[in-house]
CSV table of C-alpha atoms and ligand atoms in Angstrom, one decimal:
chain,number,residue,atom,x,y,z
A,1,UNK,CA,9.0,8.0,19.3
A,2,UNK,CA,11.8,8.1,16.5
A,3,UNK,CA,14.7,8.6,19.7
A,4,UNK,CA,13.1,5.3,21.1
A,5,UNK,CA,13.5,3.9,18.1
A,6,UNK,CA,17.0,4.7,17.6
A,7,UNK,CA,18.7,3.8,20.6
A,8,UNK,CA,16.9,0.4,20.3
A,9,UNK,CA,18.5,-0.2,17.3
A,10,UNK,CA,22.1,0.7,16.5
A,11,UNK,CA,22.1,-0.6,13.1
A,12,UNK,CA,20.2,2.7,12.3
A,13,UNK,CA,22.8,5.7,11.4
A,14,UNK,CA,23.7,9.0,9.5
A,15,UNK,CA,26.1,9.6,6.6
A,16,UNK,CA,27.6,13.1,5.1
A,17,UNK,CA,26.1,15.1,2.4
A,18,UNK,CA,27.2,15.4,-0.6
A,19,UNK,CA,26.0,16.5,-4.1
A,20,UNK,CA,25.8,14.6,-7.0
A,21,UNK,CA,24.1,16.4,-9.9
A,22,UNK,CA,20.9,17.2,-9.2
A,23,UNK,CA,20.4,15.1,-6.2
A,24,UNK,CA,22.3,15.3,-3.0
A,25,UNK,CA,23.1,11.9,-1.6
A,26,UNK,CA,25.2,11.0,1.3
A,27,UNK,CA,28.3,9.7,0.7
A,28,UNK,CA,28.2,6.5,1.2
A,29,UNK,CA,25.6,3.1,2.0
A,30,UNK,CA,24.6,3.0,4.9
A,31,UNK,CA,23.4,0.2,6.8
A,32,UNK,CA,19.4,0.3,7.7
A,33,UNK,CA,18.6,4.1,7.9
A,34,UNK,CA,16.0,5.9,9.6
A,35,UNK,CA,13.5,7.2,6.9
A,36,UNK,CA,13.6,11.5,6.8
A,37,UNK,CA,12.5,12.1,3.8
A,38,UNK,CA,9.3,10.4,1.8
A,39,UNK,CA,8.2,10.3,-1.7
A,40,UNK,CA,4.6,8.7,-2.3
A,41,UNK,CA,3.1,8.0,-6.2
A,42,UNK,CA,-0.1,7.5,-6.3
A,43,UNK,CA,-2.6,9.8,-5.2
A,44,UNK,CA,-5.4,7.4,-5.4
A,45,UNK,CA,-6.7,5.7,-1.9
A,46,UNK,CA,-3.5,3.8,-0.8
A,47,UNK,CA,-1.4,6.6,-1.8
A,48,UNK,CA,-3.4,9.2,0.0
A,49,UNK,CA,-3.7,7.2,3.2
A,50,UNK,CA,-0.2,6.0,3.2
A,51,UNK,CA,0.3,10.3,2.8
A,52,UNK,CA,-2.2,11.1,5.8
A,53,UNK,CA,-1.0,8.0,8.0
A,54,UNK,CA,2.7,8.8,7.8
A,55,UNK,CA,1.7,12.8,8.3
A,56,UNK,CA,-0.5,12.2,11.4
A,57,UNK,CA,1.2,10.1,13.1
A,58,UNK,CA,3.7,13.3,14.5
A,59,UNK,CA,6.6,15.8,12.8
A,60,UNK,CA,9.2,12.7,12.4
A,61,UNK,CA,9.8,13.1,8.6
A,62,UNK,CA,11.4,16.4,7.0
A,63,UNK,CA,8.8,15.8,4.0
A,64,UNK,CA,6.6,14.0,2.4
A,65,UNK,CA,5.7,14.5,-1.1
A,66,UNK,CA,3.1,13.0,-2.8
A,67,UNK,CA,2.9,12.7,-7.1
A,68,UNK,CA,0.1,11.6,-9.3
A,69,UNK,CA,0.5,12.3,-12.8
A,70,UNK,CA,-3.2,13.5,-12.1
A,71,UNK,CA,-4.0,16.8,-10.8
A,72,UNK,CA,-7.4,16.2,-10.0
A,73,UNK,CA,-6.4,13.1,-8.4
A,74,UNK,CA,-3.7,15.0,-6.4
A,75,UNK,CA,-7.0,17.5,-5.2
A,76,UNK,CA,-9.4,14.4,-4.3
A,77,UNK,CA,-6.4,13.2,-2.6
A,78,UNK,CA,-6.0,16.9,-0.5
A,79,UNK,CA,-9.9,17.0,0.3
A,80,UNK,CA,-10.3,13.3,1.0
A,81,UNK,CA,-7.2,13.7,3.7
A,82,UNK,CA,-8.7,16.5,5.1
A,83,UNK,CA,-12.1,15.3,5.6
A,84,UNK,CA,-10.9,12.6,7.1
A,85,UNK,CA,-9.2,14.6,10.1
A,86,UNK,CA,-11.5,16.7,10.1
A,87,UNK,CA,-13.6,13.8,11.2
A,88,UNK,CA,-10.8,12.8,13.6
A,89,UNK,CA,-11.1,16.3,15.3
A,90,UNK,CA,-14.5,16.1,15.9
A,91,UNK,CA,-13.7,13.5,18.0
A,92,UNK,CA,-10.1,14.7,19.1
A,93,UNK,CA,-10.0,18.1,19.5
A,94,UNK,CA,-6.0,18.1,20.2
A,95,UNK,CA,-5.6,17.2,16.7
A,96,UNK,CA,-4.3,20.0,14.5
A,97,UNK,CA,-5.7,19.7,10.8
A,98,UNK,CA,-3.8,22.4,9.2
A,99,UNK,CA,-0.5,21.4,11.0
A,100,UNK,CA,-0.6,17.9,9.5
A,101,UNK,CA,-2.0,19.3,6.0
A,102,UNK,CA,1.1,21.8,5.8
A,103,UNK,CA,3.5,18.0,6.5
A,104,UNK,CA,2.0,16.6,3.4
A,105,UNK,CA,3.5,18.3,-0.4
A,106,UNK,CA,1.4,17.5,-3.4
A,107,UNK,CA,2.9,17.9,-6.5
A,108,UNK,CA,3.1,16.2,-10.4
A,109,UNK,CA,6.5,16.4,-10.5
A,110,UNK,CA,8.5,13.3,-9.0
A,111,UNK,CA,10.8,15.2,-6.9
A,112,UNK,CA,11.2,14.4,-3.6
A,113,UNK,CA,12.4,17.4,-1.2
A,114,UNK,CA,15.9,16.0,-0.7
A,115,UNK,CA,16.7,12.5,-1.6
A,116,UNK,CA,18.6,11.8,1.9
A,117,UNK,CA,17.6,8.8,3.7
A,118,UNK,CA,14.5,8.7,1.2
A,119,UNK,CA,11.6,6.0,1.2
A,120,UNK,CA,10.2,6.3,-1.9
A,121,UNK,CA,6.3,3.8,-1.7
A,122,UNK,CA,4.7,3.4,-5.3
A,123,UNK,CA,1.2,3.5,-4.8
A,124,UNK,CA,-0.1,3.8,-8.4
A,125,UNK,CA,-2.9,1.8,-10.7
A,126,UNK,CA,-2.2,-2.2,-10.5
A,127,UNK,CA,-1.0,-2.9,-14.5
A,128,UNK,CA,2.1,-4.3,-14.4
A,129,UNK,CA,4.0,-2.7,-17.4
A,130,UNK,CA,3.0,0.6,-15.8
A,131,UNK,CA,4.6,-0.1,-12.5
A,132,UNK,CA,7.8,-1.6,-14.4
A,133,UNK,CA,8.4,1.5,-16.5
A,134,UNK,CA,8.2,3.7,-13.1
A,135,UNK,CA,10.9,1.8,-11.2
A,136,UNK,CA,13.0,2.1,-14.5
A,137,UNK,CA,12.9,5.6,-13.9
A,138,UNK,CA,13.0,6.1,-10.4
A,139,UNK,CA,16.5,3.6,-10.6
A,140,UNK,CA,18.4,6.4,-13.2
A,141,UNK,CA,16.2,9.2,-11.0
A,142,UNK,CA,18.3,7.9,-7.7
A,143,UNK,CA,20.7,6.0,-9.0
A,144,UNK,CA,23.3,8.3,-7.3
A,145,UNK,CA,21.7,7.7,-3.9
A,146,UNK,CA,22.2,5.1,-2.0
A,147,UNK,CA,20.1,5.9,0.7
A,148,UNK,CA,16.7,5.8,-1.0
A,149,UNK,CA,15.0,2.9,-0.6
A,150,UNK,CA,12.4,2.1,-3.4
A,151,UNK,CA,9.1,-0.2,-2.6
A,152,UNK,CA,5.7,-0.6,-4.1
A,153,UNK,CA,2.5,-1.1,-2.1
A,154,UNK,CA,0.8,-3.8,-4.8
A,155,UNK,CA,-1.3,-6.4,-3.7
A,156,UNK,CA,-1.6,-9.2,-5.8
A,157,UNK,CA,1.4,-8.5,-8.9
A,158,UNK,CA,5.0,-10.3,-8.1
A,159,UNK,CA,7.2,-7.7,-6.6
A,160,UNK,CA,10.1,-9.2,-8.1
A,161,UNK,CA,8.4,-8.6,-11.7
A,162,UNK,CA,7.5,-4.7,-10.7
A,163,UNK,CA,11.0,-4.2,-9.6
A,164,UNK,CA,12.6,-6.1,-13.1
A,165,UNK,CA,14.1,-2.8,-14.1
A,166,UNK,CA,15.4,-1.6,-10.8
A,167,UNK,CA,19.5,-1.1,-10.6
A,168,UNK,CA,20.0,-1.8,-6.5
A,169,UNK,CA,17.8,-5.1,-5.6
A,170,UNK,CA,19.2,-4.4,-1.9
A,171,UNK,CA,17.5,-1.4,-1.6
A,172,UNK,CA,14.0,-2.6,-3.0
A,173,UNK,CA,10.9,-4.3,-1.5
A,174,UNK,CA,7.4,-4.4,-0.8
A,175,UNK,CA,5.6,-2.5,1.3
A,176,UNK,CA,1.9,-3.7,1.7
A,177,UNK,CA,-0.6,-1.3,3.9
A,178,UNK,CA,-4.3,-2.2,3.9
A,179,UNK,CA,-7.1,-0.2,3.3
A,180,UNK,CA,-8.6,2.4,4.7
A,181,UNK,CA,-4.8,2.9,5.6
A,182,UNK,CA,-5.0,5.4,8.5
A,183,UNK,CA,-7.0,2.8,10.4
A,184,UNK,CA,-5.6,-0.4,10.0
A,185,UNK,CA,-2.7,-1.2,12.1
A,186,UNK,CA,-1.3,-3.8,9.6
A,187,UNK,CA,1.6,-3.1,7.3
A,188,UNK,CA,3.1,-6.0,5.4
A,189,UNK,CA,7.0,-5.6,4.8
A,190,UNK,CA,7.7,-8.1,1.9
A,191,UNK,CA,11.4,-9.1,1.4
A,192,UNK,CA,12.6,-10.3,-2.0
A,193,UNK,CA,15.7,-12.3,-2.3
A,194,UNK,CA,17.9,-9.5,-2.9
A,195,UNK,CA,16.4,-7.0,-0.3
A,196,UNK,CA,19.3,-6.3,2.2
A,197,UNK,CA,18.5,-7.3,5.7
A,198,UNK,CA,19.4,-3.1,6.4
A,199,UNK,CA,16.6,-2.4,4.2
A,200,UNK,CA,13.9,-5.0,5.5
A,201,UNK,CA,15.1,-3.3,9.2
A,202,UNK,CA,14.9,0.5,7.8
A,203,UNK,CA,11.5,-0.6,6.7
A,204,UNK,CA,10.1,-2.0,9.8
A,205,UNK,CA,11.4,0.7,11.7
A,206,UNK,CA,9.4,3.1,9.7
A,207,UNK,CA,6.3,0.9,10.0
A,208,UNK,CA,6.7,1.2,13.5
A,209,UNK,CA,7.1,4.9,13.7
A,210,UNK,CA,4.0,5.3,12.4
A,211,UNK,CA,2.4,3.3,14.6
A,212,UNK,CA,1.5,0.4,13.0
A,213,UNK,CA,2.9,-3.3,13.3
A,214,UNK,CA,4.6,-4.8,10.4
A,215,UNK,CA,4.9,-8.9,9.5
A,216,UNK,CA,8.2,-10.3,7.8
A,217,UNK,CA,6.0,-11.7,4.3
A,218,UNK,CA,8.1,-13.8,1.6
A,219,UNK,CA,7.3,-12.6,-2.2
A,220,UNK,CA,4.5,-15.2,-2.4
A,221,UNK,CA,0.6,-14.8,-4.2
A,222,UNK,CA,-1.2,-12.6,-1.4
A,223,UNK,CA,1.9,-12.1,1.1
A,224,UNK,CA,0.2,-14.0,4.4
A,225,UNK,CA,-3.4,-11.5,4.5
A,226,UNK,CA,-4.6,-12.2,1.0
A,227,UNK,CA,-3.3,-15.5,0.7
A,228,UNK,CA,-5.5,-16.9,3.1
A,229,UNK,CA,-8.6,-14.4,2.5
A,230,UNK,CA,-8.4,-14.6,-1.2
A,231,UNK,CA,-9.4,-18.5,-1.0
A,232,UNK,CA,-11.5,-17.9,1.7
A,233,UNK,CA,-13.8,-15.4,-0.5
A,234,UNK,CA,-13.2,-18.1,-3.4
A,235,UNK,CA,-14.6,-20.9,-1.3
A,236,UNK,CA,-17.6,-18.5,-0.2
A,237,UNK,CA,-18.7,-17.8,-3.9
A,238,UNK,CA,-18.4,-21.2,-5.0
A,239,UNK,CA,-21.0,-21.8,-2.0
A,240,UNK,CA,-23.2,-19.7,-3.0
A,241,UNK,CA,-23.1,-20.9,-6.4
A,242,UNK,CA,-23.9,-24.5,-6.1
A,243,UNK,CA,-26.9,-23.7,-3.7
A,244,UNK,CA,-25.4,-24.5,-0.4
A,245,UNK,CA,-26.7,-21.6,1.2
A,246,UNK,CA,-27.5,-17.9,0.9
A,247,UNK,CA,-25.4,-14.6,0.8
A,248,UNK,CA,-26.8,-13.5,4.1
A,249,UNK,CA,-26.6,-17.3,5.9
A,250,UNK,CA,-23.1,-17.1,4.8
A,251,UNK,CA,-22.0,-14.1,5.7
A,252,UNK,CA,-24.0,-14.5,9.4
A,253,UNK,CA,-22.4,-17.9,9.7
A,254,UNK,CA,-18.9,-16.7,9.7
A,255,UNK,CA,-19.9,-13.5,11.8
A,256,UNK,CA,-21.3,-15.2,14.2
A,257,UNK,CA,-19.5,-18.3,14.3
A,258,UNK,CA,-16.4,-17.5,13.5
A,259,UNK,CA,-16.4,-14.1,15.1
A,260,UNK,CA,-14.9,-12.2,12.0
A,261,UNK,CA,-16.3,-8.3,11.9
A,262,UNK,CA,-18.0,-8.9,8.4
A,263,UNK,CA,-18.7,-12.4,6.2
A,264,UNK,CA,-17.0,-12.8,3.4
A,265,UNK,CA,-19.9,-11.2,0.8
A,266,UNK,CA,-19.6,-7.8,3.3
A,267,UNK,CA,-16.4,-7.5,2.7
A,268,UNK,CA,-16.3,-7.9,-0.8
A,269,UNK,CA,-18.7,-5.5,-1.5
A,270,UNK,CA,-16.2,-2.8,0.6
A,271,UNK,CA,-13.2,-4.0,-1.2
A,272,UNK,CA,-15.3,-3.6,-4.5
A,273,UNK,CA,-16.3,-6.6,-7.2
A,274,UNK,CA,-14.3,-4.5,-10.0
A,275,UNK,CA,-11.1,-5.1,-7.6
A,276,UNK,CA,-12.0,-8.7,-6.3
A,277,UNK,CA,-11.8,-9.5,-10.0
A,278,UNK,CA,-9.0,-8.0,-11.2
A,279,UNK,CA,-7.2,-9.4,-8.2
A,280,UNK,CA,-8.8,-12.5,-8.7
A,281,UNK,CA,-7.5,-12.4,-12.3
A,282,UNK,CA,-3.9,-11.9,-11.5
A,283,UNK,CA,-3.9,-15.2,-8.8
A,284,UNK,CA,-5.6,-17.3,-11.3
A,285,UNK,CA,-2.6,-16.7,-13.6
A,286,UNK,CA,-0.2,-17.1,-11.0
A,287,UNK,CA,-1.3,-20.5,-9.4
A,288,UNK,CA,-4.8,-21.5,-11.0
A,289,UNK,CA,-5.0,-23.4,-7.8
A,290,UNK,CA,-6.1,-21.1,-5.4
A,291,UNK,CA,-8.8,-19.1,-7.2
A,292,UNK,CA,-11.6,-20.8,-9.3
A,293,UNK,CA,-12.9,-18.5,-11.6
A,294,UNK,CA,-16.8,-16.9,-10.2
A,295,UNK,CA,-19.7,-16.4,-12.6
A,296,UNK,CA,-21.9,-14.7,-10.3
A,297,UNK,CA,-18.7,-12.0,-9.8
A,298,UNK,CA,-18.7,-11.4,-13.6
A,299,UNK,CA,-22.5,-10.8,-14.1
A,300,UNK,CA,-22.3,-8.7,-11.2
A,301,UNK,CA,-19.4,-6.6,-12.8
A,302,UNK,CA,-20.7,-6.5,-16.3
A,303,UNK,CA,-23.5,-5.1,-14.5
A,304,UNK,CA,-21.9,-2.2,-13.4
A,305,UNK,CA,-22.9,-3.5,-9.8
A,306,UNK,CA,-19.5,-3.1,-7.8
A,307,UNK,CA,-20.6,-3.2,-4.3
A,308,UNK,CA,-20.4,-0.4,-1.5
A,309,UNK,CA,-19.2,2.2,-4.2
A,310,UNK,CA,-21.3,1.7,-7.2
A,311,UNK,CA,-24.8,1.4,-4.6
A,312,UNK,CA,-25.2,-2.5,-5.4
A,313,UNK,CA,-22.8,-5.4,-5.1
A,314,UNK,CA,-24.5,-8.9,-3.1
A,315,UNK,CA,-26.2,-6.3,-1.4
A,316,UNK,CA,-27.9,-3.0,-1.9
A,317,UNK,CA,-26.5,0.6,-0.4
A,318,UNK,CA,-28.5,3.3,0.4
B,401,LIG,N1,-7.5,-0.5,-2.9
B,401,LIG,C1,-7.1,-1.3,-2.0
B,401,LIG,O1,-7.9,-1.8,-1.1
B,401,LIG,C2,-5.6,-1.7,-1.9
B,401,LIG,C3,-5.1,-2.3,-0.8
B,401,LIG,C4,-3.7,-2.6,-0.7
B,401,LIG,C5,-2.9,-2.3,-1.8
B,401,LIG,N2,-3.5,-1.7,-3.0
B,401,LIG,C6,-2.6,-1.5,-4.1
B,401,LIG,O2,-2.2,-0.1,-4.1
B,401,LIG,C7,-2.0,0.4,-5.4
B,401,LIG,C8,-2.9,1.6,-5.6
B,401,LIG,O3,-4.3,1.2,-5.4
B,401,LIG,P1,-5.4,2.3,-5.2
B,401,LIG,O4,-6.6,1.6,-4.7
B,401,LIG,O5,-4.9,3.5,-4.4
B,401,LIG,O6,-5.6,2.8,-6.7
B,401,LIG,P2,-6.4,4.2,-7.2
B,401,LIG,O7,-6.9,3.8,-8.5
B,401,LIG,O8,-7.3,4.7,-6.1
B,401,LIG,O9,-5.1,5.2,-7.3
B,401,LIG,C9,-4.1,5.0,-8.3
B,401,LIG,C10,-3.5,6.4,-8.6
B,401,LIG,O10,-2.3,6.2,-9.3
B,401,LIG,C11,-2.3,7.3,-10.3
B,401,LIG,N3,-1.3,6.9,-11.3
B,401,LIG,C12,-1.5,6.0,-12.3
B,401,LIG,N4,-0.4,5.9,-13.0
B,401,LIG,C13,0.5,6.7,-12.5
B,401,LIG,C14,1.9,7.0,-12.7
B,401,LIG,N5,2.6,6.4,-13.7
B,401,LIG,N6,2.5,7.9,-12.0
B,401,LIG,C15,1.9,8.5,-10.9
B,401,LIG,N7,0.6,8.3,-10.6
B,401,LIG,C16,-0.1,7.4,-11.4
B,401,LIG,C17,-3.7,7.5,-10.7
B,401,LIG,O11,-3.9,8.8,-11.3
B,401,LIG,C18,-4.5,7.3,-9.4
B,401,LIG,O12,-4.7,8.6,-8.8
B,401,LIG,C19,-2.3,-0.8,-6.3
B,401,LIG,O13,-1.1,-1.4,-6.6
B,401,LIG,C20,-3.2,-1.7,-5.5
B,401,LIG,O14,-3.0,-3.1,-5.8
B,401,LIG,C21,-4.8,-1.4,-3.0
């Protein structure tokens, strides 16, 4: 798939090695590279389907290393990428777990393998000072490099804020995959004002090579997905809560009327209520337009009811 890719676009190309320090960087920028090498931190969900997605979809990267400053996050993460193919295989018997597994290198150390022609996707917790302090250190970690291109996978924090720290604004963006990530096909490439156009192309190229479609998304509350569902679940709240109509009439309505695969109370139960609030936190800071804060989500919460995972969100899981 990658030789496809490459003679489609000549823009992508190669550069010597050299060493510098630690690190061994090519010699010079290139212009939009094809990505060899990965670096994923974050062992949690996104981080462990962005891990299994890139590794299943064939042998096109020389490694991919995933980091969590949690070992027992970095074991969920093995188990839960394994089950998972595991399930594939029951229905795909060409499908090789172990070959994949071996693909994938799970470490706490943030090393990638070799930092040539590196994408390096942040995938960790969504607090903001956290996120800034990593790029910090990833810009002095690569700072040498010129072919690693940093980008974080957050959903509802500015990307411009995340990256304040970072050294090369032409080598940074967003990079927004949807969960459960080895399913959906969506990926949403975010470019910031400073991201080169070589980077945005090196990004969508890898997006592709995965096998999953990419959208062009300015750095704006929700990128395109979340900016219209966000509201969306807003509005469906705010029905409920003045009596309009019920959690189930509401959720068949759009279903069934609208043809979506899940109403809007579905689907916030499988996102979670916890998240939906945080989320819904953030936006509310960001433009108190689009959000109106939900009563019903915080009872809910305080609860301990967070939908799907917790057993009991709008509705009840067996
Ligand atoms: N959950 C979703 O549906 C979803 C969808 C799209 C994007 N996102 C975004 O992806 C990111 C991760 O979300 P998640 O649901 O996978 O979270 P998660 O809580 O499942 O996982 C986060 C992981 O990050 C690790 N971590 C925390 N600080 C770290 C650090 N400094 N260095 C290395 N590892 C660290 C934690 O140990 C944990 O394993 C967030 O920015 C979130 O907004 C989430």
């Amino acid at each position: 798939m990658f030789r496809a890719l490459l003679s489609s676009s000549s823009k992508i190309g190669y550069g010597t090695n050299l060493y510098f320090g630690r690190s061994i960087c090519t010699s010079k920028q290139l212009d939009a590279m094809k990505v060899e090498n990965m670096l994923i931190i974050g062992s949690g969900l996104m981080g462990s389907g962005i891990a299994q997605a890139s590794a299943q979809s064939g042998p096109h990267f020389n490694s991919i290393v995933i980091q969590d400053v949690n070992q027992g996050a970095l074991d969920k993460a093995a188990a839960r990428i394994k089950s998972n193919l595991e399930k594939m295989k029951s229905k795909n018997s060409s499908i090789n777990v172990d070959e994949i597994m071996g693909r994938i290198t799970f470490s706490t150390n943030i090393q990638p393998k070799s930092t040539d022609n590196l994408l390096v996707i942040e995938a960790i917790t969504e607090v903001l000072d956290v996120k800034q302090n990593l790029f910090k250190n990833l810009s002095e970690q690569f700072k040498d490099c010129p072919n690693v291109i940093l980008a974080t996978n957050t959903s509802s924090l500015p990307c411009k804020d995340i990256g304040i720290h970072v050294t090369n604004h032409s080598r940074y963006a967003g990079l927004h995959f949807f969960n459960p990530v080895p399913l959906m096909k969506l990926v949403e490439v975010v470019k910031l004002d400073n991201t080169s156009d070589d980077t945005y192309d090196s990004l969508v190229d890898y997006v592709k090579s995965i096998g999953k479609v990419s959208v062009k998304c300015k750095d704006t509350p929700g990128f395109i997905v979340n900016r219209l569902l966000l509201p969306y679940m807003s509005e469906a709240i705010q029905m409920l809560e003045r009596g309009d109509a019920t959690v189930r009439d509401i959720d068949t309505a759009m279903k069934l009327g609208a043809g979506y695969p899940m109403g809007p109370f579905e689907l916030m139960d499988y996102v979670g209520l916890d998240t939906v609030q945080l989320i819904n936190a953030v936006w509310m800071k960001r433009d108190p337009s689009l959000i109106k804060p939900s009563k019903i989500i915080k009872e809910l919460v305080d609860s301990g009811h967070f939908g799907k995972k917790s057993g009991k969100g709008f509705y009840e899981y067996k």
